[in-house]
Amino acid sequence: MNPFDTLLESLRAAVGATHVLTEGDLSAWEQDWRKRERGKALAVVRPASTNEVAQVVKLCGQAGVSIVPQGGNTGMVVGSTPDASGTQIVLSLQRMQQVRVLDAANLTVTVEAGCVLQSLQDACEKAGFLFPLSLASEGSCTIGGNLGTNAGGTQVVRYGNTRELCLGLEVVTAQGEVWNGLSGLRKDNTGYDLRHLFIGSEGTLGVITAATMRLYPLPAAQLTAFAAVPSLEAAVELLGLAHRFLNAGLTGFEVMEKFALSLVTKHFPQQRVPFQDAPYCVVLENSDHESEAHARTQFERLLEAAMEQGCVQDAVVAESMAQAKALWHIRESIPLAQAQEGLNIKHDISVAVSRIPEFVRVTDALIQQSFPGARMVNYGHLGDGNLHYNVQAPLGADAQTFLKEQEAALNALVYASVDQFGGSISAEHGIGSLKRDKLEHHKSPVALQMMRAIKTALDPQNLMNPGRMIRV
Ligand code: FAD
Ligand code: MLT
Ligand code: ZN
């Protein structure tokens, strides 16, 4: 028997033959969400418990076979699919979905890594609590993937990234040992905080099998407004006012440029997009712990002041939950509309909120100089200084050819500009394979050296998602 067959036999014995997939259509695990790359797995292995994950990792370690941890496979940077060698195992956490404990007094929930984000939100809401992490992919991404990427999303302005929501982790190390760090403690200064090494490590250090996450009381009301603004400067001005008028009630602040919204209208004509002629629109959310009437009054005062100042041209406030959902749906449909429009170049950048308008003005001009006709699809989490400053091929151009010929140069231009503005080339999506080589040029040598030291200390065989994020 060849060594791969021996490993597959042992894996079948560990997790059950039906959970070691080697045949049939494996595209759901082998193809990334953006359809940038298609890999080939030796097998897709689907353990059902932490002990099974540990066995799988040990068996792979003995065979020298590398592992790609995978949750919902919605990642944006080609980090959760295998390479093309046919020698990597995809370790899917999909069968580990249980909400283990909800501790109401401690305001925490302990949940397995494969739990789909929306299922966790629903379970918490049913128990009377808010789990605030929210992304457009929440119907399929998993809490393990959210932790693996330190996902951001639309509520960061109030609740922070996934990292800020996590109090403890259970991890299977690269050696197949189980580290139970499922603490619900808010204070614990007993040495290095190991959880933070694994959060955002994109499967390169170990497998997250469960986590203890923070909960919040459900707000009495969540109101959504959609505002037309004359410029990005005006959007930033509105953000300042929203912080002042709503304070901790400001739970969402998303910006969308006119062309990004026009793609939603084009590809999802059933959606009614307000203010289609405005240069930019903003979705704002006000979560209030008093009452809906109070939230509405606060919103009215904010919008009145903003109109007086000229930073809002027009606005609607949702009258019902259904209307609020429809307004959010417009924002969340942009990545899907962009995908329908064709292959595209994504930039997930952050710079200080105050410098966003200047960054866009300067970088737009540079792009149009070097890549005339390139269509900018600009939208994102303005409240966090995070833009999806994306690029679609010029009208009429073949997207595949445009990407092949221009992507590297276009990325170099955008990232040089990000550096000039003191920003980050990956605000929330991570590095994966797509940005790995870029990281070398945009992170300090000292930081890269420390990252490599951590990687080789925790995964000396380089079997955990090798070649992703950082080369060793
Ligand atoms: P996967 O894609 O399966 O994996 C992502 C990475 O995490 C990989 O490197 C993988 O190896 C690693 N990983 C997965 N599970 C584990 C585990 N248990 N242990 C260790 N490592 C693991 N992202 C944002 O940040 N903000 C957004 O607003 C946002 N919106 C999106 C909207 C759409 C429509 C789509 C398709 C994606 C969006 N994303 C967003 C990207 C993506 O959904 C997130 O990165 C999400 O956190 C990935 O979760 P997942 O379960 O799909 O992980
Ligand atoms: C979003 O904010 O919609 C996501 O991060 C997805 C994307 O960048 O397309
Ligand atoms: Zn985003």
XYZ file of N, CA and C in Angstrom, residues 99-310:
636
model
N -23.777 24.387 20.098
C -23.636 25.442 21.104
C -23.524 24.677 22.418
N -22.342 24.701 23.037
C -22.134 23.840 24.219
C -22.793 24.409 25.471
N -22.507 25.676 25.780
C -23.084 26.284 26.991
C -23.355 27.764 26.737
N -24.522 28.220 27.185
C -24.765 29.665 27.192
C -24.871 30.077 28.654
N -23.924 30.876 29.120
C -23.884 31.295 30.524
C -24.462 32.706 30.605
N -25.740 32.760 30.986
C -26.456 34.047 30.939
C -25.835 35.059 31.902
N -25.478 34.600 33.105
C -24.948 35.546 34.090
C -23.578 36.064 33.672
N -22.807 35.204 33.033
C -21.448 35.603 32.617
C -21.456 36.303 31.262
N -22.626 36.334 30.605
C -22.751 36.906 29.257
C -21.747 36.276 28.292
N -21.745 34.937 28.257
C -20.855 34.240 27.324
C -21.563 33.042 26.707
N -21.064 32.653 25.550
C -21.563 31.428 24.931
C -20.339 30.641 24.461
N -20.374 29.320 24.708
C -19.285 28.464 24.253
C -19.818 27.596 23.116
N -19.123 27.654 21.999
C -19.685 27.094 20.778
C -18.588 26.383 19.989
N -18.989 25.333 19.247
C -18.003 24.600 18.450
C -17.682 25.364 17.160
N -16.487 25.104 16.652
C -15.951 25.921 15.555
C -16.770 25.866 14.273
N -17.447 24.733 14.027
C -18.161 24.601 12.755
C -19.551 25.198 12.781
N -19.945 25.803 13.895
C -21.288 26.401 13.974
C -21.373 27.575 12.994
N -22.406 27.560 12.171
C -22.588 28.642 11.199
C -22.953 29.917 11.975
N -22.361 31.033 11.578
C -22.537 32.282 12.336
C -24.008 32.608 12.565
N -24.816 32.460 11.507
C -26.236 32.821 11.655
C -26.941 31.914 12.685
N -26.558 30.641 12.721
C -27.174 29.734 13.702
C -26.808 30.189 15.104
N -25.573 30.652 15.281
C -25.166 31.124 16.607
C -25.939 32.398 16.972
N -26.030 33.320 16.006
C -26.807 34.553 16.270
C -28.226 34.190 16.699
N -28.843 33.239 15.948
C -30.236 32.872 16.231
C -30.375 32.234 17.610
N -29.440 31.321 17.925
C -29.517 30.637 19.225
C -29.392 31.655 20.356
N -28.514 32.625 20.184
C -28.315 33.625 21.247
C -29.558 34.504 21.371
N -30.109 34.888 20.221
C -31.299 35.749 20.246
C -32.467 35.032 20.933
N -32.582 33.751 20.638
C -33.657 32.963 21.260
C -33.523 32.968 22.784
N -32.288 33.009 23.249
C -32.057 33.021 24.698
C -32.092 34.444 25.253
N -32.367 35.427 24.387
C -32.515 36.809 24.853
C -31.231 37.627 24.804
N -30.254 37.164 24.009
C -28.975 37.881 23.947
C -28.588 38.204 22.515
N -27.690 39.180 22.423
C -27.161 39.566 21.117
C -25.754 39.017 20.975
N -25.520 38.272 19.881
C -24.138 37.994 19.486
C -23.892 38.870 18.263
N -23.104 39.921 18.413
C -23.150 41.010 17.427
C -22.396 40.812 16.126
N -21.514 39.801 16.038
C -20.742 39.649 14.794
C -21.712 39.481 13.623
N -21.499 40.231 12.555
C -22.445 40.189 11.444
C -21.718 40.430 10.118
N -21.814 39.459 9.217
C -21.199 39.578 7.883
C -22.223 39.125 6.854
N -22.061 39.589 5.615
C -23.018 39.171 4.583
C -22.939 37.670 4.332
N -21.838 37.034 4.718
C -21.689 35.594 4.498
C -22.190 34.785 5.694
N -22.921 35.425 6.614
C -23.240 34.759 7.883
C -24.090 33.491 7.730
N -24.753 33.344 6.616
C -25.542 32.117 6.376
C -24.656 30.909 6.111
N -23.387 31.099 5.806
C -22.510 29.939 5.577
C -21.150 29.998 6.264
N -20.665 31.171 6.661
C -19.356 31.174 7.332
C -19.528 30.618 8.753
N -18.427 30.167 9.340
C -18.484 29.517 10.655
C -17.708 30.321 11.686
N -17.995 30.055 12.930
C -17.313 30.806 13.992
C -15.809 30.487 13.981
N -15.453 29.249 13.618
C -14.026 28.893 13.523
C -13.336 29.699 12.432
N -14.006 29.859 11.302
C -13.449 30.657 10.203
C -13.395 32.131 10.576
N -14.409 32.589 11.305
C -14.416 33.992 11.751
C -13.224 34.258 12.671
N -12.958 33.293 13.550
C -11.803 33.452 14.449
C -10.504 33.291 13.674
N -10.484 32.317 12.757
C -9.276 32.078 11.961
C -8.858 33.299 11.161
N -9.860 34.082 10.724
C -9.544 35.281 9.924
C -9.646 36.571 10.743
N -10.070 36.461 12.007
C -10.397 37.663 12.790
C -11.320 38.559 11.964
N -12.450 38.004 11.571
C -13.374 38.706 10.672
C -13.879 40.010 11.294
N -14.206 40.953 10.411
C -14.723 42.251 10.846
C -16.235 42.300 10.677
N -16.678 42.825 9.531
C -18.116 42.881 9.277
C -18.698 44.246 9.590
N -20.004 44.257 9.823
C -20.719 45.534 9.833
C -20.994 46.111 11.230
N -20.549 45.439 12.290
C -20.843 45.963 13.638
C -19.574 46.339 14.414
N -18.462 46.364 13.688
C -17.167 46.588 14.349
C -17.104 47.956 15.024
N -17.757 48.929 14.408
C -17.712 50.297 14.936
C -18.154 50.332 16.408
N -19.007 49.401 16.810
C -19.463 49.360 18.199
C -18.844 48.197 18.991
N -18.768 46.999 18.365
C -18.409 45.799 19.142
C -17.004 45.267 18.860
N -16.317 45.812 17.879
C -14.965 45.349 17.564
C -14.958 44.153 16.624
N -13.753 43.703 16.275
C -13.586 42.539 15.392
C -13.841 41.251 16.189
N -13.786 40.113 15.495
C -14.041 38.835 16.172
C -13.119 38.676 17.389
N -11.877 39.139 17.239
C -10.916 39.057 18.358
C -11.483 39.663 19.641
N -12.111 40.825 19.509
C -12.628 41.516 20.696
C -13.810 40.767 21.309
N -14.423 39.886 20.531
C -15.602 39.170 21.027
C -15.236 37.843 21.667
N -13.961 37.468 21.592
C -13.561 36.132 22.038
C -12.854 36.182 23.390
N -13.328 35.353 24.319
C -12.680 35.307 25.644
C -11.825 34.066 25.826
N -12.090 33.015 25.059
C -11.297 31.798 25.239
C -11.433 30.858 24.056
N -10.445 29.969 23.914
C -10.433 29.043 22.774
C -10.104 27.624 23.217
N -10.611 26.685 22.440
C -10.120 25.304 22.522
C -9.439 25.049 21.176
N -8.205 24.534 21.235
C -7.415 24.394 20.013
C -6.768 23.018 19.975
N -6.743 22.401 18.804
C -5.897 21.226 18.602
C -4.603 21.746 17.997
N -3.514 21.516 18.698
C -2.228 22.052 18.258
C -1.723 21.269 17.036
N -0.658 21.768 16.442
C -0.093 21.103 15.262
C 0.450 19.716 15.607
N 0.670 19.453 16.906
C 1.136 18.121 17.337
C -0.037 17.196 17.669
N -1.253 17.711 17.548
C -2.422 16.881 17.837
C -2.776 16.857 19.311
N -2.263 17.839 20.060
C -2.651 17.928 21.472
C -3.833 18.892 21.606
N -4.639 18.662 22.663
C -5.788 19.550 22.854
C -5.441 20.586 23.922
N -5.515 21.864 23.548
C -5.349 22.941 24.542
C -6.737 23.460 24.898
N -7.122 23.245 26.162
C -8.418 23.765 26.581
C -8.234 25.137 27.214
N -8.452 26.149 26.419
C -8.345 27.534 26.925
C -9.706 28.194 26.882
N -10.753 27.385 27.132
C -12.128 27.915 27.030
C -12.506 28.721 28.264
N -11.794 29.779 28.486
C -12.065 30.582 29.663
C -13.137 31.614 29.339
N -14.013 31.834 30.297
C -14.976 32.933 30.129
C -14.520 34.133 30.945
N -13.232 34.152 31.287
C -12.734 35.229 32.154
C -12.503 36.513 31.371
N -12.862 37.622 32.007
C -12.576 38.917 31.392
C -11.243 39.485 31.870
N -10.732 38.889 32.930
C -9.425 39.331 33.431
C -8.589 38.087 33.710
N -7.414 38.016 33.114
C -6.538 36.856 33.320
C -5.148 37.205 32.799
N -4.314 37.674 33.691
C -2.968 38.081 33.272
C -1.933 37.047 33.693
N -2.126 35.806 33.232
C -1.204 34.752 33.645
C -0.289 34.379 32.477
N 0.428 35.354 31.986
C 1.404 35.061 30.929
C 0.879 35.399 29.554
N 1.565 34.893 28.529
C 1.174 35.204 27.149
C -0.291 34.844 26.940
N -1.008 35.702 26.245
C -2.416 35.408 25.962
C -2.484 34.604 24.668
N -2.437 33.272 24.815
C -2.262 32.392 23.646
C -3.412 32.488 22.652
N -4.607 32.814 23.192
C -5.761 32.851 22.277
C -5.496 33.821 21.131
N -4.793 34.909 21.444
C -4.599 35.922 20.405
C -3.630 35.470 19.313
N -2.826 34.435 19.608
C -1.962 33.894 18.550
C -2.804 33.163 17.512
N -3.805 32.435 18.000
C -4.595 31.614 17.071
C -5.647 32.445 16.323
N -6.143 33.503 16.981
C -7.132 34.343 16.294
C -6.414 35.097 15.175
N -6.937 34.971 13.964
C -6.308 35.645 12.816
C -5.116 34.884 12.257
N -4.901 33.631 12.708
C -3.724 32.890 12.222
C -4.054 32.075 10.961
N -5.291 32.117 10.527
C -5.707 31.525 9.237
C -5.305 30.052 9.120
N -5.438 29.321 10.196
C -5.196 27.875 10.149
C -3.736 27.494 10.055
N -2.831 28.457 10.259
C -1.409 28.151 10.089
C -0.741 27.683 11.381
N -1.445 27.755 12.515
C -0.806 27.378 13.783
C -1.481 26.195 14.471
N -2.737 25.954 14.182
C -3.482 24.886 14.842
C -4.926 24.955 14.393
N -5.741 24.036 14.932
C -7.158 24.007 14.546
C -8.002 24.466 15.731
N -8.754 25.528 15.534
C -9.676 25.997 16.578
C -10.881 25.052 16.553
N -11.189 24.454 17.715
C -12.317 23.511 17.734
C -13.527 24.077 18.481
N -13.294 25.042 19.373
C -14.416 25.680 20.074
C -13.950 27.019 20.632
N -14.926 27.844 21.019
C -14.576 29.176 21.517
C -15.621 29.663 22.508
N -15.181 30.472 23.447
C -16.117 31.161 24.340
C -16.186 32.617 23.895
N -17.394 33.046 23.568
C -17.586 34.373 22.966
C -18.456 35.251 23.882
N -18.237 36.562 23.760
C -19.011 37.520 24.560
C -20.439 37.680 24.030
N -21.363 37.877 24.931
C -22.738 38.218 24.550
C -23.090 39.614 25.075
N -24.125 40.180 24.485
C -24.614 41.501 24.907
C -26.126 41.423 25.080
N -26.679 42.335 25.887
C -28.153 42.364 25.973
C -28.736 42.753 24.613
N -29.892 42.205 24.299
C -30.556 42.613 23.046
C -31.013 44.060 23.185
N -30.771 44.900 22.177
C -31.272 46.281 22.290
C -32.790 46.314 22.200
N -33.393 47.379 22.747
C -34.852 47.513 22.673
C -35.274 47.828 21.237
N -34.420 48.531 20.523
C -34.756 48.899 19.135
C -33.486 48.994 18.310
N -33.610 48.607 17.041
C -32.496 48.762 16.098
C -33.050 49.465 14.879
N -32.660 50.731 14.700
C -33.193 51.498 13.569
C -32.122 51.671 12.504
N -32.568 51.623 11.254
C -31.631 51.763 10.144
C -32.009 52.974 9.304
N -30.998 53.738 8.924
C -31.232 54.864 8.006
C -30.349 54.697 6.785
N -30.787 55.275 5.682
C -30.050 55.230 4.417
C -29.959 56.679 3.970
N -28.737 57.194 3.847
C -28.585 58.634 3.577
C -27.778 58.873 2.316
N -28.211 59.870 1.540
C -27.443 60.295 0.363
C -26.492 61.396 0.814
N -25.211 61.257 0.449
C -24.229 62.276 0.849
C -23.497 62.765 -0.406
N -23.081 64.047 -0.390
C -22.504 64.598 -1.616
C -21.071 64.156 -1.906
N -20.357 63.639 -0.901
C -18.939 63.298 -1.119
C -18.479 62.385 0.017
N -17.274 61.836 -0.147
C -16.706 61.028 0.951
C -16.392 61.909 2.153
N -15.961 63.151 1.874
C -15.689 64.082 2.986
C -16.958 64.236 3.821
N -18.085 64.369 3.115
C -19.365 64.544 3.818
C -19.704 63.293 4.620
N -19.372 62.114 4.060
C -19.648 60.869 4.780
C -18.846 60.822 6.084
N -17.593 61.282 6.020
C -16.758 61.293 7.239
C -17.315 62.295 8.257
N -17.791 63.426 7.730
C -18.411 64.426 8.615
C -19.642 63.828 9.300
N -20.434 63.113 8.515
C -21.641 62.475 9.065
C -21.258 61.460 10.151
N -20.172 60.729 9.915
C -19.719 59.748 10.915
C -19.406 60.442 12.240
N -18.728 61.588 12.146
C -18.398 62.341 13.368
C -19.665 62.740 14.110
N -20.654 63.211 13.359
C -21.924 63.616 13.980
C -22.628 62.401 14.595
N -22.569 61.271 13.869
C -23.256 60.067 14.357
C -22.641 59.603 15.680
N -21.308 59.675 15.773
C -20.667 59.311 17.047
C -21.170 60.242 18.159
N -21.297 61.529 17.830
C -21.677 62.502 18.850
C -23.131 62.347 19.275
N -24.011 62.184 18.273
C -25.449 62.137 18.580
C -25.890 60.767 19.114
N -25.269 59.699 18.621
C -25.756 58.356 18.985
C -24.866 57.666 20.007
N -23.628 58.122 20.103
C -22.688 57.540 21.045
C -22.613 56.014 20.866
N -22.761 55.233 21.944
C -22.636 53.768 21.834
C -23.784 53.168 21.026
N -24.815 53.956 20.723
C -25.933 53.455 19.914
C -25.550 53.252 18.455
N -24.455 53.878 18.034
C -24.041 53.736 16.635
C -23.430 52.351 16.435
N -24.198 51.452 15.797
C -23.712 50.074 15.646
C -23.378 49.719 14.203
N -23.624 50.629 13.258
C -23.236 50.340 11.878
C -23.074 51.621 11.097
N -22.034 51.680 10.281
C -21.846 52.866 9.444
C -21.095 52.436 8.194
N -21.836 52.203 7.108
C -21.281 51.654 5.871
C -21.434 52.656 4.740
N -20.419 52.756 3.904
C -20.498 53.689 2.788
C -20.552 52.920 1.469
N -21.230 53.491 0.468
C -21.327 52.837 -0.846
C -21.246 53.897 -1.933
N -20.328 53.742 -2.843
C -20.193 54.697 -3.936
C -21.261 54.392 -4.998
N -21.557 55.401 -5.820
C -22.654 55.315 -6.788
C -22.522 54.089 -7.717
N -21.306 53.846 -8.232
C -21.162 52.746 -9.192
C -21.395 51.379 -8.517
N -20.948 51.264 -7.255
C -21.166 50.003 -6.523
C -22.672 49.748 -6.405
N -23.429 50.814 -6.097
C -24.885 50.660 -5.965
C -25.533 50.362 -7.318
N -24.964 50.944 -8.390
C -25.561 50.701 -9.708
C -25.421 49.229 -10.102
N -24.382 48.556 -9.596
C -24.234 47.130 -9.896
C -25.342 46.309 -9.221
N -25.753 46.766 -8.030
C -26.860 46.067 -7.345
C -28.133 46.213 -8.177
N -28.406 47.436 -8.628
C -29.605 47.669 -9.446
C -29.548 46.827 -10.723
N -28.334 46.766 -11.320
C -28.207 46.045 -12.597
C -28.435 44.538 -12.419
N -27.812 43.960 -11.371
C -27.855 42.500 -11.250
C -29.003 41.990 -10.379
N -29.545 42.865 -9.537
C -30.687 42.458 -8.696
C -31.781 43.512 -8.837
N -32.383 43.608 -10.041
C -33.324 44.707 -10.304
C -34.534 44.703 -9.371
N -34.802 43.584 -8.702
C -35.939 43.553 -7.764
C -35.667 44.384 -6.515
N -34.403 44.721 -6.266
C -34.091 45.542 -5.085
C -34.277 47.020 -5.424
N -34.907 47.744 -4.508
C -35.134 49.179 -4.750
C -34.056 49.972 -4.015
N -33.156 50.537 -4.815
C -32.039 51.295 -4.225
C -32.393 52.778 -4.188
N -32.491 53.374 -2.983
C -32.806 54.804 -2.929
C -31.617 55.669 -3.381
N -31.899 56.859 -3.797
C -30.886 57.896 -4.083
C -29.798 57.425 -5.051
N -30.215 56.867 -6.179
C -29.233 56.274 -7.093
C -28.317 57.292 -7.750
N -28.720 58.583 -7.706
C -27.863 59.582 -8.346
C -26.864 60.215 -7.394
N -26.984 59.892 -6.116
C -26.062 60.502 -5.148
C -24.656 59.946 -5.347
N -23.635 60.787 -5.181
C -22.250 60.297 -5.328
C -21.930 59.150 -4.361
N -22.422 59.269 -3.142
C -22.232 58.206 -2.142
C -23.512 58.065 -1.321
N -23.730 56.857 -0.815
C -24.791 56.654 0.176
C -24.186 55.995 1.410
N -24.880 56.189 2.529
C -24.414 55.608 3.792
C -25.572 54.843 4.430
N -25.284 53.649 4.966
C -26.261 52.956 5.825
C -25.800 53.147 7.260
N -26.707 53.629 8.105
C -26.367 53.813 9.519
C -27.331 52.988 10.360
N -26.835 52.500 11.484
C -27.716 51.774 12.400
C -27.600 52.352 13.800
N -28.752 52.525 14.417
C -28.806 53.037 15.788
C -29.476 51.991 16.672
N -28.713 51.421 17.595
C -29.279 50.422 18.518
C -29.507 51.106 19.854
N -30.742 50.999 20.321
C -31.116 51.788 21.494
C -31.639 50.870 22.598
N -31.229 51.171 23.822
C -31.666 50.310 24.929
C -32.877 50.882 25.666
N -33.399 52.018 25.188
C -34.567 52.590 25.843
C -35.836 52.179 25.108
N -36.010 52.708 23.891
C -37.237 52.401 23.151
C -37.060 52.801 21.690
N -37.987 52.334 20.860
C -37.923 52.692 19.448
C -38.161 54.199 19.273
N -39.077 54.725 20.085
C -39.387 56.162 19.973
C -38.132 56.988 20.270
N -37.406 56.576 21.276
C -36.176 57.288 21.653
C -35.149 57.203 20.519
N -35.012 55.996 19.950
C -34.050 55.806 18.854
C -34.410 56.688 17.669
N -35.722 56.774 17.392
C -36.180 57.559 16.236
C -35.894 59.047 16.456
N -36.162 59.513 17.671
C -35.904 60.928 17.964
C -34.416 61.237 17.798
N -33.579 60.337 18.312
C -32.126 60.554 18.194
C -31.697 60.625 16.734
N -32.238 59.698 15.940
C -31.910 59.652 14.510
C -32.362 60.940 13.820
N -33.590 61.379 14.171
C -34.122 62.601 13.538
C -33.223 63.793 13.836
N -32.794 63.887 15.110
C -31.915 65.013 15.500
C -30.605 64.950 14.724
N -30.058 63.740 14.629
C -28.784 63.577 13.909
C -28.946 64.000 12.452
N -29.997 63.498 11.807
C -30.151 63.775 10.374
C -30.469 65.245 10.118
N -31.234 65.849 11.038
C -31.514 67.292 10.921
C -30.209 68.097 10.962
N -29.381 67.778 11.948
C -28.099 68.499 12.090
C -27.240 68.273 10.855
N -27.247 67.027 10.351
C -26.396 66.696 9.201
C -26.874 67.440 7.956
N -28.187 67.573 7.809
C -28.718 68.292 6.636
C -28.386 69.781 6.746
N -28.513 70.299 7.954
C -28.177 71.708 8.174
C -26.716 71.978 7.799
N -25.859 71.038 8.174
C -24.417 71.181 7.905
C -24.081 70.893 6.449
N -25.037 70.300 5.717
C -24.841 70.000 4.298
C -24.138 68.683 4.035
